[in-house]
Tab-separated table of C-alpha atoms in Angstrom:
chain	number	residue	atom	x	y	z
A	26	UNK	CA	93.465	58.358	108.309
A	27	UNK	CA	96.165	61.046	108.454
A	28	UNK	CA	96.942	63.248	105.479
A	29	UNK	CA	100.432	61.727	105.283
A	30	UNK	CA	99.034	58.208	104.928
A	31	UNK	CA	96.497	59.486	102.415
A	32	UNK	CA	99.212	60.815	100.118
A	33	UNK	CA	101.297	57.652	100.565
A	34	UNK	CA	98.334	55.506	99.535
A	35	UNK	CA	97.471	57.812	96.674
A	36	UNK	CA	101.014	57.804	95.351
A	37	UNK	CA	100.885	54.013	95.076
A	38	UNK	CA	97.460	54.037	93.420
A	39	UNK	CA	98.331	56.826	91.003
A	40	UNK	CA	101.605	55.100	90.093
A	41	UNK	CA	99.646	52.047	88.999
A	42	UNK	CA	97.130	54.154	87.093
A	43	UNK	CA	99.820	56.297	85.510
A	44	UNK	CA	101.648	53.293	84.111
A	45	UNK	CA	98.542	52.299	82.170
A	46	UNK	CA	97.649	55.690	80.692
A	47	UNK	CA	99.244	57.855	78.043
A	48	UNK	CA	98.456	61.351	76.825
A	49	UNK	CA	99.661	64.053	74.456
A	50	UNK	CA	102.605	64.886	76.732
A	51	UNK	CA	103.960	61.345	76.744
A	52	UNK	CA	107.755	61.488	76.449
A	53	UNK	CA	108.063	65.252	76.932
A	54	UNK	CA	110.943	66.226	79.211
A	55	UNK	CA	111.514	69.293	81.375
A	56	UNK	CA	115.098	70.566	81.373
A	57	UNK	CA	116.591	72.868	83.950
A	58	UNK	CA	119.236	74.939	82.187
A	59	UNK	CA	121.904	76.861	84.051
A	60	UNK	CA	122.457	80.431	82.966
A	61	UNK	CA	125.979	80.648	84.332
A	62	UNK	CA	127.762	79.400	81.228
A	63	UNK	CA	125.608	81.073	78.647
A	64	UNK	CA	126.921	83.599	76.140
A	65	UNK	CA	124.919	86.332	74.471
A	66	UNK	CA	124.986	84.358	71.227
A	67	UNK	CA	123.732	81.234	72.968
A	68	UNK	CA	120.952	83.159	74.687
A	69	UNK	CA	119.834	84.589	71.351
A	70	UNK	CA	119.945	81.151	69.706
A	71	UNK	CA	117.950	79.579	72.516
A	72	UNK	CA	115.467	82.444	72.487
A	73	UNK	CA	114.774	81.898	68.798
A	74	UNK	CA	114.634	78.120	69.205
A	75	UNK	CA	111.992	78.103	71.908
A	76	UNK	CA	109.687	80.332	69.874
A	77	UNK	CA	108.679	77.114	68.127
A	78	UNK	CA	105.701	76.427	70.367
A	79	UNK	CA	105.102	73.047	68.738
A	80	UNK	CA	108.277	71.702	70.313
A	81	UNK	CA	109.162	73.981	73.224
A	82	UNK	CA	107.543	75.673	76.162
A	83	UNK	CA	109.499	77.898	78.512
A	84	UNK	CA	108.206	77.724	82.070
A	85	UNK	CA	110.798	80.162	83.393
A	86	UNK	CA	113.547	82.226	81.786
A	87	UNK	CA	117.052	82.916	83.059
A	88	UNK	CA	116.741	85.659	85.664
A	89	UNK	CA	120.281	85.912	86.981
A	90	UNK	CA	119.502	83.778	90.036
A	91	UNK	CA	117.300	80.870	89.023
A	92	UNK	CA	117.911	78.598	86.026
A	93	UNK	CA	115.554	78.319	83.085
A	94	UNK	CA	113.031	75.475	82.942
A	95	UNK	CA	112.026	74.352	79.465
A	96	UNK	CA	109.680	71.579	78.339
A	97	UNK	CA	110.810	69.882	75.111
A	98	UNK	CA	108.903	67.678	72.657
A	99	UNK	CA	110.342	64.140	72.236
A	100	UNK	CA	111.207	64.784	68.581
A	101	UNK	CA	113.297	67.828	69.454
A	102	UNK	CA	115.199	66.559	72.481
A	103	UNK	CA	118.258	65.377	70.547
A	104	UNK	CA	118.660	68.793	68.936
A	105	UNK	CA	118.141	70.561	72.251
A	106	UNK	CA	120.747	68.488	74.077
A	107	UNK	CA	123.194	68.954	71.184
A	108	UNK	CA	122.781	72.742	71.464
A	109	UNK	CA	123.476	72.580	75.209
A	110	UNK	CA	126.565	70.428	74.719
A	111	UNK	CA	127.967	72.551	71.895
A	112	UNK	CA	127.758	75.624	74.098
A	113	UNK	CA	129.064	73.912	77.250
A	114	UNK	CA	125.841	74.749	79.074
A	115	UNK	CA	124.979	72.722	82.137
A	116	UNK	CA	121.518	71.206	82.330
A	117	UNK	CA	119.556	68.680	84.331
A	118	UNK	CA	116.485	66.697	83.361
A	119	UNK	CA	114.023	67.346	86.158
A	120	UNK	CA	111.134	65.476	84.537
A	121	UNK	CA	111.778	62.576	82.175
A	122	UNK	CA	108.157	62.016	81.195
A	123	UNK	CA	105.717	64.888	81.654
A	124	UNK	CA	102.844	62.750	80.388
A	125	UNK	CA	103.383	60.131	83.062
A	126	UNK	CA	103.613	62.797	85.759
A	127	UNK	CA	100.361	64.379	84.603
A	128	UNK	CA	98.605	61.003	84.530
A	129	UNK	CA	99.679	60.216	88.073
A	130	UNK	CA	98.764	63.651	89.391
A	131	UNK	CA	95.435	63.639	87.572
A	132	UNK	CA	94.517	60.298	89.113
A	133	UNK	CA	95.609	61.532	92.534
A	134	UNK	CA	93.457	64.625	92.215
A	135	UNK	CA	90.465	62.531	91.133
A	136	UNK	CA	90.743	60.324	94.194
A	137	UNK	CA	91.308	63.266	96.514
A	138	UNK	CA	88.028	64.810	95.349
A	139	UNK	CA	86.285	61.627	96.479
A	140	UNK	CA	88.122	61.439	99.795
A	141	UNK	CA	87.863	65.149	100.639
A	142	UNK	CA	84.497	66.405	99.312
A	143	UNK	CA	83.604	70.050	99.848
A	144	UNK	CA	82.162	70.445	103.360
A	145	UNK	CA	81.856	74.185	103.738
A	146	UNK	CA	85.578	74.804	104.160
A	147	UNK	CA	88.435	74.726	101.682
A	148	UNK	CA	91.457	72.954	103.097
A	149	UNK	CA	94.865	72.341	101.582
A	150	UNK	CA	94.450	68.613	100.886
A	151	UNK	CA	93.543	69.051	97.232
A	152	UNK	CA	92.770	71.481	94.430
A	153	UNK	CA	89.185	72.726	94.248
A	154	UNK	CA	87.183	73.574	91.151
A	155	UNK	CA	85.603	76.928	90.367
A	156	UNK	CA	82.125	75.924	91.510
A	157	UNK	CA	83.479	74.817	94.896
A	158	UNK	CA	85.459	78.038	95.302
A	159	UNK	CA	82.397	80.159	94.521
A	160	UNK	CA	80.337	78.076	96.938
A	161	UNK	CA	82.990	78.612	99.610
A	162	UNK	CA	82.928	82.400	99.400
A	163	UNK	CA	79.127	82.374	99.261
A	164	UNK	CA	79.065	80.288	102.442
A	165	UNK	CA	81.498	82.669	104.140
A	166	UNK	CA	79.286	85.651	103.327
A	167	UNK	CA	76.296	83.887	104.890
A	168	UNK	CA	78.266	82.825	107.972
A	169	UNK	CA	79.833	86.263	108.575
A	170	UNK	CA	77.294	88.811	107.299
A	171	UNK	CA	78.839	91.729	109.226
A	172	UNK	CA	82.381	91.131	107.981
A	173	UNK	CA	82.260	89.333	104.654
A	174	UNK	CA	80.517	90.549	101.513
A	175	UNK	CA	79.999	88.810	98.192
A	176	UNK	CA	79.640	90.579	94.868
A	177	UNK	CA	79.008	89.151	91.421
A	178	UNK	CA	81.259	91.186	89.132
A	179	UNK	CA	80.772	89.528	85.759
A	180	UNK	CA	80.529	86.365	83.695
A	181	UNK	CA	83.114	84.437	81.737
A	182	UNK	CA	82.765	83.699	78.032
A	183	UNK	CA	81.190	80.313	78.830
A	184	UNK	CA	78.825	81.862	81.355
A	185	UNK	CA	80.515	81.164	84.702
A	186	UNK	CA	79.964	83.773	87.392
A	187	UNK	CA	82.964	85.772	88.559
A	188	UNK	CA	82.551	86.750	92.201
A	189	UNK	CA	84.640	88.804	94.597
A	190	UNK	CA	84.765	88.480	98.349
A	191	UNK	CA	85.344	91.608	100.423
A	192	UNK	CA	86.698	90.967	103.920
A	193	UNK	CA	86.480	93.632	106.631
A	194	UNK	CA	86.758	93.792	110.408
A	195	UNK	CA	83.036	94.542	110.688
A	196	UNK	CA	83.265	98.160	111.786
A	197	UNK	CA	81.134	99.281	108.813
A	198	UNK	CA	83.421	102.162	107.797
A	199	UNK	CA	83.146	102.803	104.067
A	200	UNK	CA	86.227	104.923	103.445
A	201	UNK	CA	88.943	102.405	104.274
A	202	UNK	CA	91.919	101.682	102.077
A	203	UNK	CA	91.792	98.617	99.831
A	204	UNK	CA	94.098	95.752	98.945
A	205	UNK	CA	92.934	94.067	95.739
A	206	UNK	CA	94.045	90.486	95.070
A	207	UNK	CA	93.301	88.105	92.243
A	208	UNK	CA	94.290	84.591	91.232
A	209	UNK	CA	93.796	82.137	88.416
A	210	UNK	CA	94.655	84.326	85.425
A	211	UNK	CA	96.389	81.450	83.661
A	212	UNK	CA	94.289	78.312	83.625
A	213	UNK	CA	96.956	75.738	84.434
A	214	UNK	CA	98.349	77.593	87.463
A	215	UNK	CA	96.221	75.743	89.999
A	216	UNK	CA	98.331	76.799	92.968
A	217	UNK	CA	97.232	80.409	92.410
A	218	UNK	CA	93.538	79.981	93.360
A	219	UNK	CA	94.689	77.687	96.173
A	220	UNK	CA	96.834	80.501	97.570
A	221	UNK	CA	93.972	82.985	97.163
A	222	UNK	CA	91.553	80.782	99.096
A	223	UNK	CA	94.109	80.231	101.860
A	224	UNK	CA	94.481	84.013	102.097
A	225	UNK	CA	90.703	84.268	102.451
A	226	UNK	CA	90.722	81.644	105.209
A	227	UNK	CA	93.378	83.533	107.151
A	228	UNK	CA	91.597	86.874	106.968
A	229	UNK	CA	88.176	85.472	107.864
A	230	UNK	CA	88.963	82.856	110.487
A	231	UNK	CA	92.036	84.382	112.160
A	232	UNK	CA	90.744	87.869	112.835
A	233	UNK	CA	92.497	88.193	116.187
A	234	UNK	CA	95.933	87.438	114.715
A	235	UNK	CA	95.334	89.623	111.681
A	236	UNK	CA	93.379	92.489	113.199
A	237	UNK	CA	96.018	94.996	112.098
A	238	UNK	CA	95.579	93.917	108.468
A	239	UNK	CA	91.874	94.780	108.615
A	240	UNK	CA	91.823	97.830	110.896
A	241	UNK	CA	92.068	100.467	108.165
A	242	UNK	CA	92.025	98.216	105.111
A	243	UNK	CA	89.404	96.134	103.340
A	244	UNK	CA	90.563	93.189	101.221
A	245	UNK	CA	88.847	92.499	97.915
A	246	UNK	CA	89.716	89.115	96.403
A	247	UNK	CA	88.780	87.504	93.081
A	248	UNK	CA	90.010	83.910	93.479
A	249	UNK	CA	89.674	82.773	89.838
A	250	UNK	CA	89.922	85.278	86.990
A	251	UNK	CA	89.779	82.680	84.191
A	252	UNK	CA	87.243	80.043	85.287
A	253	UNK	CA	86.617	78.642	81.802
A	254	UNK	CA	90.271	77.829	81.292
A	255	UNK	CA	90.640	76.628	84.882
A	256	UNK	CA	87.778	74.153	84.463
A	257	UNK	CA	89.107	73.042	81.074
A	258	UNK	CA	92.448	72.066	82.629
A	259	UNK	CA	90.614	69.714	84.970
A	260	UNK	CA	88.988	67.654	82.216
A	261	UNK	CA	91.931	65.377	81.401
A	262	UNK	CA	95.703	65.081	81.245
A	263	UNK	CA	95.590	66.327	77.649
A	264	UNK	CA	94.028	69.644	78.685
A	265	UNK	CA	95.996	70.085	81.911
A	266	UNK	CA	98.560	72.507	80.453
A	267	UNK	CA	96.028	74.901	78.896
A	268	UNK	CA	96.877	78.523	79.720
A	269	UNK	CA	94.467	80.880	77.938
A	270	UNK	CA	90.774	81.734	78.041
A	271	UNK	CA	88.284	79.611	76.082
A	272	UNK	CA	86.745	82.190	73.761
A	273	UNK	CA	87.534	81.318	70.111
A	274	UNK	CA	90.322	83.534	68.793
A	275	UNK	CA	90.088	82.470	65.136
A	276	UNK	CA	88.469	79.805	62.984
A	277	UNK	CA	91.273	77.431	63.984
A	278	UNK	CA	92.280	78.430	67.505
A	279	UNK	CA	90.816	79.138	70.921
A	280	UNK	CA	91.759	81.497	73.677
A	281	UNK	CA	93.553	84.708	74.555
A	282	UNK	CA	96.170	85.266	77.210
A	283	UNK	CA	94.114	87.345	79.654
A	284	UNK	CA	97.303	88.819	81.096
A	285	UNK	CA	98.181	90.382	77.735
A	286	UNK	CA	94.681	91.770	77.162
A	287	UNK	CA	94.784	94.982	79.232
A	288	UNK	CA	94.553	98.405	77.655
A	289	UNK	CA	98.000	99.660	78.591
A	290	UNK	CA	100.733	99.165	75.988
A	291	UNK	CA	98.499	96.461	74.561
A	292	UNK	CA	99.973	94.090	71.977
A	293	UNK	CA	103.465	95.490	72.153
A	294	UNK	CA	106.642	93.504	72.812
A	295	UNK	CA	106.087	90.345	74.817
A	296	UNK	CA	102.619	89.727	73.422
A	297	UNK	CA	101.582	87.978	70.232
A	298	UNK	CA	99.129	88.849	67.479
A	299	UNK	CA	98.933	85.183	66.464
A	300	UNK	CA	95.569	83.809	67.668
A	301	UNK	CA	97.133	80.385	68.163
A	302	UNK	CA	100.007	81.609	70.340
A	303	UNK	CA	99.912	81.161	74.115
A	304	UNK	CA	100.602	84.891	74.614
A	305	UNK	CA	97.978	86.061	72.110
A	306	UNK	CA	96.912	89.554	73.163
A	307	UNK	CA	93.382	89.307	71.786
A	308	UNK	CA	91.631	91.038	68.908
A	309	UNK	CA	91.549	94.292	70.885
A	310	UNK	CA	92.161	95.483	74.456
A	311	UNK	CA	89.694	93.918	76.867
A	312	UNK	CA	88.319	91.601	74.215
A	313	UNK	CA	88.076	88.983	76.987
A	314	UNK	CA	85.241	89.466	79.486
A	315	UNK	CA	87.451	88.086	82.250
A	316	UNK	CA	90.139	90.735	81.717
A	317	UNK	CA	87.472	93.416	81.497
A	318	UNK	CA	86.159	92.371	84.925
A	319	UNK	CA	89.607	92.851	86.465
A	320	UNK	CA	90.024	96.194	84.708
A	321	UNK	CA	86.677	97.345	86.098
A	322	UNK	CA	87.657	96.207	89.591
A	323	UNK	CA	90.896	98.156	89.388
A	324	UNK	CA	89.032	101.332	88.456
A	325	UNK	CA	86.337	100.710	91.059
A	326	UNK	CA	88.859	100.652	93.879
A	327	UNK	CA	91.698	102.839	92.615
A	328	UNK	CA	90.636	105.841	94.734
A	329	UNK	CA	91.159	103.758	97.882
A	330	UNK	CA	93.487	101.102	96.519
A	331	UNK	CA	96.984	100.913	97.967
A	332	UNK	CA	98.126	97.510	96.729
A	333	UNK	CA	97.180	95.326	93.782
A	334	UNK	CA	98.493	91.765	93.908
A	335	UNK	CA	98.038	89.137	91.218
A	336	UNK	CA	99.039	85.561	92.022
A	337	UNK	CA	100.714	83.412	89.362
A	338	UNK	CA	103.117	80.505	89.077
A	339	UNK	CA	105.795	79.862	88.902
A	340	UNK	CA	109.281	81.094	89.707
A	341	UNK	CA	109.526	82.326	93.335
A	342	UNK	CA	109.366	85.936	92.182
A	343	UNK	CA	107.849	89.212	93.344
A	344	UNK	CA	107.734	91.459	90.288
A	345	UNK	CA	106.770	95.093	90.006
A	346	UNK	CA	106.385	97.485	87.024
A	347	UNK	CA	107.255	97.854	84.415
A	348	UNK	CA	106.581	94.731	82.420
A	349	UNK	CA	106.192	96.439	79.042
A	350	UNK	CA	109.635	98.080	79.132
A	351	UNK	CA	113.004	97.820	80.849
A	352	UNK	CA	112.474	101.293	82.314
A	353	UNK	CA	111.481	101.553	85.971
A	354	UNK	CA	108.969	103.865	87.675
A	355	UNK	CA	110.039	106.910	89.661
A	356	UNK	CA	108.668	105.188	92.760
A	357	UNK	CA	110.792	102.064	92.348
A	358	UNK	CA	112.240	102.540	95.835
A	359	UNK	CA	108.775	102.244	97.393
A	360	UNK	CA	107.910	99.187	95.308
A	361	UNK	CA	111.181	97.505	96.175
A	362	UNK	CA	110.787	98.243	99.884
A	363	UNK	CA	107.411	96.509	100.038
A	364	UNK	CA	108.571	93.566	97.922
A	365	UNK	CA	111.633	93.181	100.136
A	366	UNK	CA	109.391	92.869	103.192
A	367	UNK	CA	107.705	89.853	101.622
A	368	UNK	CA	110.996	88.401	100.450
A	369	UNK	CA	112.593	88.642	103.905
A	370	UNK	CA	109.567	87.227	105.709
A	371	UNK	CA	109.404	84.174	103.443
A	372	UNK	CA	113.116	83.473	103.667
A	373	UNK	CA	113.047	83.764	107.455
A	374	UNK	CA	109.998	81.499	107.753
A	375	UNK	CA	110.866	78.733	105.289
A	376	UNK	CA	114.256	79.382	103.716
A	377	UNK	CA	112.744	79.858	100.271
A	378	UNK	CA	114.519	82.621	98.399
A	379	UNK	CA	112.303	84.866	96.302
A	380	UNK	CA	113.836	87.112	93.650
A	381	UNK	CA	112.381	90.619	93.563
A	382	UNK	CA	112.652	93.448	91.065
A	383	UNK	CA	111.204	95.164	88.001
A	384	UNK	CA	109.424	92.625	85.849
A	385	UNK	CA	111.202	93.036	82.522
A	386	UNK	CA	114.771	93.148	83.816
A	387	UNK	CA	114.217	90.491	86.474
A	388	UNK	CA	112.787	87.781	84.223
A	389	UNK	CA	114.531	88.989	81.055
A	390	UNK	CA	111.466	89.342	78.898
A	391	UNK	CA	108.692	91.858	78.383
A	392	UNK	CA	105.008	91.251	79.001
A	393	UNK	CA	102.979	94.120	77.614
A	394	UNK	CA	99.283	94.504	78.318
A	395	UNK	CA	99.492	92.891	81.766
A	396	UNK	CA	97.273	93.574	84.764
A	397	UNK	CA	100.015	94.703	87.154
A	398	UNK	CA	101.205	97.454	84.810
A	399	UNK	CA	97.592	98.445	84.188
A	400	UNK	CA	96.812	98.721	87.911
A	401	UNK	CA	99.971	100.699	88.615
A	402	UNK	CA	99.301	103.097	85.760
A	403	UNK	CA	95.694	103.481	86.948
A	404	UNK	CA	96.891	104.674	90.356
A	405	UNK	CA	97.630	101.770	92.692
A	406	UNK	CA	100.949	102.852	94.286
A	407	UNK	CA	101.974	99.244	94.904
A	408	UNK	CA	101.342	96.664	92.197
A	409	UNK	CA	102.894	93.198	92.152
A	410	UNK	CA	102.869	89.927	90.320
A	411	UNK	CA	103.800	87.163	92.738
A	412	UNK	CA	105.065	84.018	91.010
A	413	UNK	CA	104.773	81.083	93.399
A	414	UNK	CA	107.361	78.271	93.596
A	415	UNK	CA	107.925	75.579	90.992
A	416	UNK	CA	106.064	72.324	91.449
A	417	UNK	CA	108.621	69.557	91.679
A	418	UNK	CA	108.521	67.443	88.525
A	419	UNK	CA	105.694	69.275	86.829
A	420	UNK	CA	104.414	72.756	86.178
A	421	UNK	CA	102.132	72.923	89.171
A	422	UNK	CA	102.870	71.525	92.623
A	423	UNK	CA	101.361	68.147	93.483
A	424	UNK	CA	98.539	68.225	95.990
A	425	UNK	CA	100.922	67.118	98.726
A	426	UNK	CA	102.793	70.453	98.373
A	427	UNK	CA	99.766	72.753	98.513
A	428	UNK	CA	99.857	73.213	102.279
A	429	UNK	CA	103.481	74.300	102.543
A	430	UNK	CA	103.351	76.605	99.521
A	431	UNK	CA	100.154	78.472	100.402
A	432	UNK	CA	101.279	78.949	104.002
A	433	UNK	CA	104.591	80.320	102.790
A	434	UNK	CA	102.783	82.594	100.338
A	435	UNK	CA	100.566	83.913	103.113
A	436	UNK	CA	103.646	84.850	105.160
A	437	UNK	CA	104.916	86.962	102.287
A	438	UNK	CA	101.570	88.577	101.520
A	439	UNK	CA	100.965	89.474	105.168
A	440	UNK	CA	104.426	91.026	105.476
A	441	UNK	CA	103.949	93.095	102.318
A	442	UNK	CA	100.497	94.195	103.472
A	443	UNK	CA	101.884	95.342	106.822
A	444	UNK	CA	104.547	97.361	105.043
A	445	UNK	CA	101.854	98.938	102.828
A	446	UNK	CA	99.774	99.785	105.903
A	447	UNK	CA	102.832	101.446	107.421
A	448	UNK	CA	103.639	103.424	104.271
A	449	UNK	CA	100.096	104.374	103.280
A	450	UNK	CA	98.049	104.953	106.449
A	451	UNK	CA	94.392	105.850	106.184
A	452	UNK	CA	94.055	109.607	105.754
């Protein structure tokens, strides 16, 4: 049975299942709002409005190129549409029932796990859980003992092992430069670990094509930073949109945003001190064991590290420091040059247009205490957050889009890595 026929059959089955199931997101809509007609006053009004997390969730802000995408609670949709109309702002409804979409996708993913069980390789037919991803990199280390090395770097709050895979060309040199990559910071961003595992596949199995990427550089990859949250999102449709870690943050709430938990401009603008908020910065810097693992990795490799890349979704963006302020680093020209290499390669390969630039001014909001700023401040000369493309009618791409998105992402990563190799040759 071909993959195309598989997804056709699954779409019919999941449609039937989705019609019979409801969840907490039943009736939620996702609006795509154009920024072209907005005024400063409207932007301020909308910014205040969407702070009400009980009724709104912003998936992407206006960034000067791409429109905003906002999920709205059924009880607030009349007010939201009235605000758009009063300000002559154009909008489209790109998802009329988020709950139904999640039910269908959840059923599809369940069936795909049965049809494509783990067999020693991770393909692009479906999303894999944390246990399968760890098993995959363990298997690779056993299969390629001269080139691939596994390291257990920590445990999550709920006790899941965090493991890195280091990929080399097998020449046993210990002084090579390093590219450090991670995925799965935010639990619901399933396409991020999928892109990380595809990157691993390319570097391990296509050595001949990618020999230049491994000649003077080792790649260290942590596929899932937040395994507790990632596994929680796979329990049901009701938990699918969970973003944070799973460590209790108060007597009433659970979780910290691990990408606001780093000890660099911690808990400043763009982070929350409300334990129930989705951008809660934590009780203190590195309160989350998962963030601490990434911080330790950054310091472990900073002497040889030339690029830090953290994979997120969504937005088709390549962002560089700073995220805590609208100011830009003195080396912005270098950062932009490398980002532009990825942007051009992706556009040439697929036509997808990525927006690149300093984080705060590109996405129009600050994000203090984030890993990319932390890595750059620690000494990585190139540090990026790569926001992968939007997933059709929902937050994350359906399984049928995994293949095209991760291949496109790989094109951009490889191009940026080659530019880094050119700019920062091994001494």
